[in-house]
mmCIF file of C-alpha atoms in Angstrom:
data_model
loop_
_atom_site.group_PDB
_atom_site.id
_atom_site.type_symbol
_atom_site.label_atom_id
_atom_site.label_comp_id
_atom_site.label_asym_id
_atom_site.label_seq_id
_atom_site.Cartn_x
_atom_site.Cartn_y
_atom_site.Cartn_z
ATOM 1 C CA MET A 153 -124.249 -24.671 -29.838
ATOM 2 C CA TRP A 154 -120.675 -25.579 -29.890
ATOM 3 C CA SER A 155 -117.993 -23.497 -31.652
ATOM 4 C CA HIS A 156 -114.872 -25.171 -33.016
ATOM 5 C CA PHE A 157 -111.642 -23.329 -32.154
ATOM 6 C CA PRO A 158 -108.072 -24.524 -32.953
ATOM 7 C CA SER A 159 -106.370 -26.028 -30.003
ATOM 8 C CA LYS A 160 -103.803 -23.545 -28.698
ATOM 9 C CA LYS A 161 -102.281 -26.221 -26.518
ATOM 10 C CA ARG A 162 -101.553 -28.479 -29.470
ATOM 11 C CA ALA A 163 -99.904 -25.636 -31.440
ATOM 12 C CA LYS A 164 -97.764 -24.804 -28.441
ATOM 13 C CA ASP A 165 -96.719 -28.407 -28.003
ATOM 14 C CA GLU A 166 -95.750 -28.696 -31.666
ATOM 15 C CA ALA A 167 -93.698 -25.476 -31.513
ATOM 16 C CA GLU A 168 -91.802 -26.674 -28.487
ATOM 17 C CA LYS A 169 -90.843 -29.982 -30.012
ATOM 18 C CA PRO A 170 -87.059 -29.955 -30.603
ATOM 19 C CA PHE A 171 -85.708 -30.350 -34.134
ATOM 20 C CA TRP A 172 -83.411 -33.345 -34.399
ATOM 21 C CA ILE A 173 -81.111 -33.987 -37.327
ATOM 22 C CA SER A 174 -79.982 -37.485 -38.019
ATOM 23 C CA TYR A 175 -76.356 -38.441 -37.413
ATOM 24 C CA ALA A 176 -75.863 -39.205 -41.110
ATOM 25 C CA ASP A 177 -77.206 -35.783 -42.139
ATOM 26 C CA LEU A 178 -74.951 -34.102 -39.565
ATOM 27 C CA MET A 179 -71.871 -35.854 -40.951
ATOM 28 C CA THR A 180 -72.882 -34.877 -44.478
ATOM 29 C CA ALA A 181 -73.210 -31.215 -43.474
ATOM 30 C CA MET A 182 -69.810 -31.242 -41.764
ATOM 31 C CA MET A 183 -68.217 -32.849 -44.813
ATOM 32 C CA MET A 184 -69.684 -30.149 -47.079
ATOM 33 C CA LEU A 185 -68.382 -27.443 -44.754
ATOM 34 C CA PHE A 186 -64.936 -29.051 -44.794
ATOM 35 C CA LEU A 187 -64.923 -29.146 -48.603
ATOM 36 C CA VAL A 188 -65.889 -25.463 -48.801
ATOM 37 C CA VAL A 189 -63.060 -24.486 -46.425
ATOM 38 C CA MET A 190 -60.550 -26.578 -48.368
ATOM 39 C CA ALA A 191 -61.679 -25.027 -51.646
ATOM 40 C CA PHE A 192 -61.101 -21.494 -50.328
ATOM 41 C CA SER A 193 -57.726 -22.523 -48.898
ATOM 42 C CA LEU A 194 -56.604 -23.905 -52.263
ATOM 43 C CA ILE A 195 -57.692 -20.716 -54.006
ATOM 44 C CA ILE A 196 -55.623 -18.615 -51.590
ATOM 45 C CA ILE A 197 -52.567 -20.869 -51.951
ATOM 46 C CA THR A 198 -52.662 -21.095 -55.739
ATOM 47 C CA ASN A 199 -53.624 -17.420 -56.191
ATOM 48 C CA PRO A 200 -51.604 -15.407 -53.637
ATOM 49 C CA ALA A 201 -52.554 -11.851 -52.827
ATOM 50 C CA PRO A 202 -50.979 -9.260 -55.152
ATOM 51 C CA GLU A 203 -49.133 -7.773 -52.165
ATOM 52 C CA ASN A 204 -47.343 -11.083 -51.628
ATOM 53 C CA ALA A 205 -46.534 -11.383 -55.324
ATOM 54 C CA HIS A 206 -44.986 -7.899 -55.203
ATOM 55 C CA GLU A 207 -42.854 -8.814 -52.180
ATOM 56 C CA ASP A 208 -41.677 -11.942 -54.003
ATOM 57 C CA GLU A 209 -40.569 -9.816 -56.961
ATOM 58 C CA VAL A 210 -38.705 -7.439 -54.641
ATOM 59 C CA LYS A 211 -36.950 -10.343 -52.920
ATOM 60 C CA LYS A 212 -36.031 -11.850 -56.289
ATOM 61 C CA LEU A 213 -34.507 -8.582 -57.512
ATOM 62 C CA CYS A 214 -32.594 -8.096 -54.252
ATOM 63 C CA LEU A 215 -31.168 -11.608 -54.525
ATOM 64 C CA GLN A 216 -29.998 -10.821 -58.058
ATOM 65 C CA ILE A 217 -28.186 -7.749 -56.753
ATOM 66 C CA LYS A 218 -26.735 -9.867 -53.942
ATOM 67 C CA ALA A 219 -25.451 -12.538 -56.335
ATOM 68 C CA GLU A 220 -23.650 -9.999 -58.517
ATOM 69 C CA ALA A 221 -22.472 -7.627 -55.768
ATOM 70 C CA GLU A 222 -20.850 -10.351 -53.703
ATOM 71 C CA LYS A 223 -18.508 -11.065 -56.598
ATOM 72 C CA ILE A 224 -16.771 -7.872 -55.447
ATOM 73 C CA THR A 225 -14.299 -8.735 -52.711
ATOM 74 C CA GLY A 226 -15.480 -7.839 -49.205
ATOM 75 C CA VAL A 227 -19.077 -6.961 -50.178
ATOM 76 C CA THR A 228 -22.114 -8.586 -48.537
ATOM 77 C CA VAL A 229 -25.812 -7.923 -49.165
ATOM 78 C CA ASP A 230 -28.621 -8.564 -46.674
ATOM 79 C CA CYS A 231 -31.928 -9.235 -48.469
ATOM 80 C CA ASP A 232 -33.792 -10.478 -45.385
ATOM 81 C CA ASN A 233 -33.827 -7.554 -42.971
ATOM 82 C CA ASP A 234 -32.869 -3.980 -43.904
ATOM 83 C CA LYS A 235 -31.668 -4.796 -47.442
ATOM 84 C CA ARG A 236 -28.254 -3.272 -46.855
ATOM 85 C CA VAL A 237 -25.030 -3.471 -48.838
ATOM 86 C CA ASP A 238 -22.029 -3.731 -46.524
ATOM 87 C CA PHE A 239 -18.550 -3.077 -47.926
ATOM 88 C CA GLY A 240 -16.871 -4.344 -44.772
ATOM 89 C CA ALA A 241 -13.555 -3.045 -43.458
ATOM 90 C CA GLN A 242 -12.714 -1.373 -46.789
ATOM 91 C CA ALA A 243 -15.476 1.210 -46.185
ATOM 92 C CA LEU A 244 -14.286 2.228 -42.709
ATOM 93 C CA PHE A 245 -12.906 5.688 -41.937
ATOM 94 C CA GLU A 246 -10.231 6.927 -39.598
ATOM 95 C CA ASN A 247 -11.300 8.953 -36.581
ATOM 96 C CA ASN A 248 -12.691 12.361 -37.595
ATOM 97 C CA LYS A 249 -11.890 11.676 -41.292
ATOM 98 C CA PHE A 250 -14.091 11.342 -44.354
ATOM 99 C CA ILE A 251 -11.538 10.540 -47.067
ATOM 100 C CA LEU A 252 -11.572 7.150 -48.826
ATOM 101 C CA SER A 253 -8.608 5.246 -50.198
ATOM 102 C CA ASN A 254 -8.310 4.811 -53.960
ATOM 103 C CA GLU A 255 -8.747 1.077 -53.552
ATOM 104 C CA THR A 256 -12.079 1.582 -51.780
ATOM 105 C CA LYS A 257 -13.236 4.062 -54.424
ATOM 106 C CA VAL A 258 -12.635 1.447 -57.114
ATOM 107 C CA LYS A 259 -14.715 -1.108 -55.178
ATOM 108 C CA LEU A 260 -17.548 1.395 -54.807
ATOM 109 C CA ARG A 261 -17.520 2.181 -58.509
ATOM 110 C CA GLN A 262 -17.656 -1.538 -59.305
ATOM 111 C CA PHE A 263 -21.021 -1.706 -57.551
ATOM 112 C CA VAL A 264 -22.657 0.759 -59.955
ATOM 113 C CA PRO A 265 -22.770 -1.544 -63.020
ATOM 114 C CA VAL A 266 -24.280 -4.245 -60.777
ATOM 115 C CA VAL A 267 -27.242 -2.001 -59.940
ATOM 116 C CA TYR A 268 -27.513 -0.791 -63.539
ATOM 117 C CA GLN A 269 -27.627 -4.318 -64.919
ATOM 118 C CA VAL A 270 -30.271 -5.512 -62.488
ATOM 119 C CA VAL A 271 -32.433 -2.387 -62.805
ATOM 120 C CA ASN A 272 -32.508 -2.801 -66.586
ATOM 121 C CA GLN A 273 -33.923 -6.297 -66.118
ATOM 122 C CA ASP A 274 -36.947 -4.699 -64.448
ATOM 123 C CA LYS A 275 -38.764 -3.710 -67.633
ATOM 124 C CA ASN A 276 -41.380 -1.632 -65.830
ATOM 125 C CA ASN A 277 -38.712 0.007 -63.661
ATOM 126 C CA SER A 278 -41.139 -0.271 -60.760
ATOM 127 C CA LEU A 279 -39.194 -2.114 -58.044
ATOM 128 C CA LEU A 280 -35.953 -0.385 -57.025
ATOM 129 C CA LYS A 281 -36.800 3.075 -55.701
ATOM 130 C CA GLN A 282 -33.544 4.408 -54.238
ATOM 131 C CA VAL A 283 -30.036 3.504 -53.170
ATOM 132 C CA ILE A 284 -29.350 5.473 -50.002
ATOM 133 C CA ILE A 285 -25.718 6.042 -49.059
ATOM 134 C CA GLU A 286 -25.688 6.087 -45.269
ATOM 135 C CA GLY A 287 -22.719 7.495 -43.401
ATOM 136 C CA TYR A 288 -22.052 6.732 -39.732
ATOM 137 C CA SER A 289 -19.722 7.938 -37.004
ATOM 138 C CA SER A 290 -18.620 6.720 -33.610
ATOM 139 C CA GLN A 291 -19.882 8.224 -30.356
ATOM 140 C CA VAL A 292 -16.611 10.083 -29.853
ATOM 141 C CA GLY A 293 -17.301 13.829 -30.099
ATOM 142 C CA SER A 294 -20.481 15.910 -30.047
ATOM 143 C CA TYR A 295 -23.734 14.852 -31.689
ATOM 144 C CA LEU A 296 -23.911 17.679 -34.257
ATOM 145 C CA HIS A 297 -20.265 17.299 -35.223
ATOM 146 C CA ASN A 298 -20.753 13.577 -35.759
ATOM 147 C CA LEU A 299 -23.939 14.180 -37.746
ATOM 148 C CA GLN A 300 -22.058 16.472 -40.114
ATOM 149 C CA LEU A 301 -19.181 14.001 -40.271
ATOM 150 C CA SER A 302 -21.588 11.199 -41.174
ATOM 151 C CA MET A 303 -23.038 13.311 -43.961
ATOM 152 C CA ARG A 304 -19.615 14.200 -45.338
ATOM 153 C CA ARG A 305 -18.639 10.532 -45.368
ATOM 154 C CA ALA A 306 -21.736 9.700 -47.394
ATOM 155 C CA GLU A 307 -21.037 12.639 -49.727
ATOM 156 C CA SER A 308 -17.460 11.444 -50.121
ATOM 157 C CA VAL A 309 -18.736 8.083 -51.331
ATOM 158 C CA LEU A 310 -21.146 9.664 -53.813
ATOM 159 C CA CYS A 311 -18.460 11.991 -55.142
ATOM 160 C CA SER A 312 -16.065 9.074 -55.601
ATOM 161 C CA LEU A 313 -18.527 7.519 -58.070
ATOM 162 C CA PHE A 314 -18.056 10.499 -60.412
ATOM 163 C CA GLU A 315 -14.256 10.761 -60.111
ATOM 164 C CA GLN A 316 -11.917 10.055 -62.972
ATOM 165 C CA PRO A 317 -11.068 6.333 -63.171
ATOM 166 C CA LEU A 318 -7.652 5.128 -62.129
ATOM 167 C CA GLU A 319 -5.211 3.523 -64.516
ATOM 168 C CA ASN A 320 -6.569 0.264 -65.999
ATOM 169 C CA GLU A 321 -9.994 0.927 -64.461
ATOM 170 C CA ILE A 322 -13.057 0.786 -66.697
ATOM 171 C CA PRO A 323 -14.715 4.234 -66.556
ATOM 172 C CA LEU A 324 -18.386 4.647 -65.737
ATOM 173 C CA THR A 325 -20.447 5.660 -68.751
ATOM 174 C CA ASP A 326 -22.855 8.600 -68.823
ATOM 175 C CA GLU A 327 -25.719 6.070 -68.567
ATOM 176 C CA TYR A 328 -24.280 4.786 -65.294
ATOM 177 C CA LYS A 329 -23.817 8.324 -63.990
ATOM 178 C CA ALA A 330 -27.381 9.257 -64.940
ATOM 179 C CA MET A 331 -28.638 6.269 -62.942
ATOM 180 C CA ILE A 332 -26.562 7.414 -59.942
ATOM 181 C CA ARG A 333 -28.121 10.866 -60.243
ATOM 182 C CA ASP A 334 -31.648 9.412 -60.373
ATOM 183 C CA LEU A 335 -31.377 6.664 -57.728
ATOM 184 C CA PHE A 336 -28.550 7.399 -55.290
ATOM 185 C CA LEU A 337 -29.213 9.628 -52.274
ATOM 186 C CA VAL A 338 -27.001 10.784 -49.410
ATOM 187 C CA GLY A 339 -27.925 10.332 -45.749
ATOM 188 C CA GLY A 340 -26.073 11.132 -42.523
ATOM 189 C CA TYR A 341 -26.923 9.094 -39.425
ATOM 190 C CA SER A 342 -24.350 9.948 -36.757
ATOM 191 C CA PHE A 343 -23.873 6.963 -34.408
ATOM 192 C CA ASN A 344 -27.273 5.309 -34.958
ATOM 193 C CA ASN A 345 -27.399 1.555 -35.445
ATOM 194 C CA SER A 346 -24.266 1.137 -33.316
ATOM 195 C CA GLU A 347 -25.311 -1.786 -31.124
ATOM 196 C CA GLY A 348 -22.566 -4.369 -30.814
ATOM 197 C CA LYS A 349 -20.053 -2.331 -32.846
ATOM 198 C CA THR A 350 -16.749 -0.842 -31.781
ATOM 199 C CA ASP A 351 -15.888 2.805 -32.429
ATOM 200 C CA GLU A 352 -13.819 1.724 -35.441
ATOM 201 C CA GLN A 353 -16.718 -0.272 -36.916
ATOM 202 C CA MET A 354 -19.117 2.649 -36.467
ATOM 203 C CA ARG A 355 -17.016 4.905 -38.727
ATOM 204 C CA ARG A 356 -18.377 3.449 -41.939
ATOM 205 C CA VAL A 357 -20.686 3.806 -44.919
ATOM 206 C CA GLU A 358 -23.360 1.396 -46.126
ATOM 207 C CA PHE A 359 -25.773 1.328 -49.033
ATOM 208 C CA LYS A 360 -29.439 0.751 -48.259
ATOM 209 C CA LEU A 361 -31.654 -0.598 -51.050
ATOM 210 C CA LYS A 362 -35.128 0.933 -50.920
ATOM 211 C CA PHE A 363 -37.909 -0.609 -53.013
ATOM 212 C CA PHE A 364 -41.334 0.617 -54.067
ATOM 213 C CA GLY A 365 -44.202 -0.684 -51.958
ATOM 214 C CA TYR A 366 -47.182 -2.470 -53.455
ATOM 215 C CA GLY A 367 -49.360 0.001 -55.334
ATOM 216 C CA GLU A 368 -46.726 2.746 -55.101
ATOM 217 C CA LYS A 369 -46.033 4.169 -58.536
ATOM 218 C CA LYS A 370 -42.801 5.689 -59.708
ATOM 219 C CA PRO A 371 -43.237 9.404 -60.447
ATOM 220 C CA GLU A 372 -42.707 10.419 -64.035
ATOM 221 C CA ILE A 373 -39.356 12.127 -64.524
ATOM 222 C CA LYS A 374 -38.574 13.884 -67.752
ATOM 223 C CA PRO A 375 -35.278 12.670 -69.221
ATOM 224 C CA VAL A 376 -32.492 15.195 -68.911
ATOM 225 C CA SER A 377 -29.647 15.466 -71.357
ATOM 226 C CA ILE A 378 -26.449 15.606 -69.318
ATOM 227 C CA THR A 379 -23.240 16.835 -70.841
ATOM 228 C CA ASP A 380 -21.455 17.691 -67.587
ATOM 229 C CA PHE A 381 -22.210 16.056 -64.227
ATOM 230 C CA GLY A 382 -20.016 18.526 -62.404
ATOM 231 C CA ARG A 383 -17.363 17.848 -59.798
ATOM 232 C CA CYS A 384 -17.347 17.759 -56.009
ATOM 233 C CA GLN A 385 -15.259 20.381 -54.230
#
């Protein structure tokens, strides 16, 4: 009596047969893959990441500040690297001094309405975070002395923004002064960032524009009624 069993050899042979796809089907599959990749690429290009959109808005606002600020003689604004406002030779100090000329004080005060105007265009007030007044010194003298000197130079600039206007100068309003109080900070940096500069060029002040990062929210600050901003000693 014979029993019928499936042929194991035949099943093994069928399993080992290679699967071949036709050349036409292969080209079709590659074309579909190409179309999928292109579709995703177009989505990314036409719908940039929100981080990139935020950076574009920051760059746009900085360029607006640059366009207005550079109408002031001797002022340049760098929106590509550190986003700094350079007042050039008019913001240099004599050795071991932190006093500004009246002419320089006027130029510094002219920069305030520029910031105020541009900030007001940002309806959500969510881009410009701070304007840091950075003071610098040369490498002549001790480190701690120069650090204090740098700070006093930055303080001198901030104080000059609240001084009484000179004859024929348009005074800063209380709205401008309130913005200075809320946005402008003082920093002392000694002789940092001195590469390629002479001792005379190191004795300077610069403004650094600091912007909110993507997703960073401005803290809520209760409005304060100011009747007297005080006076620097």
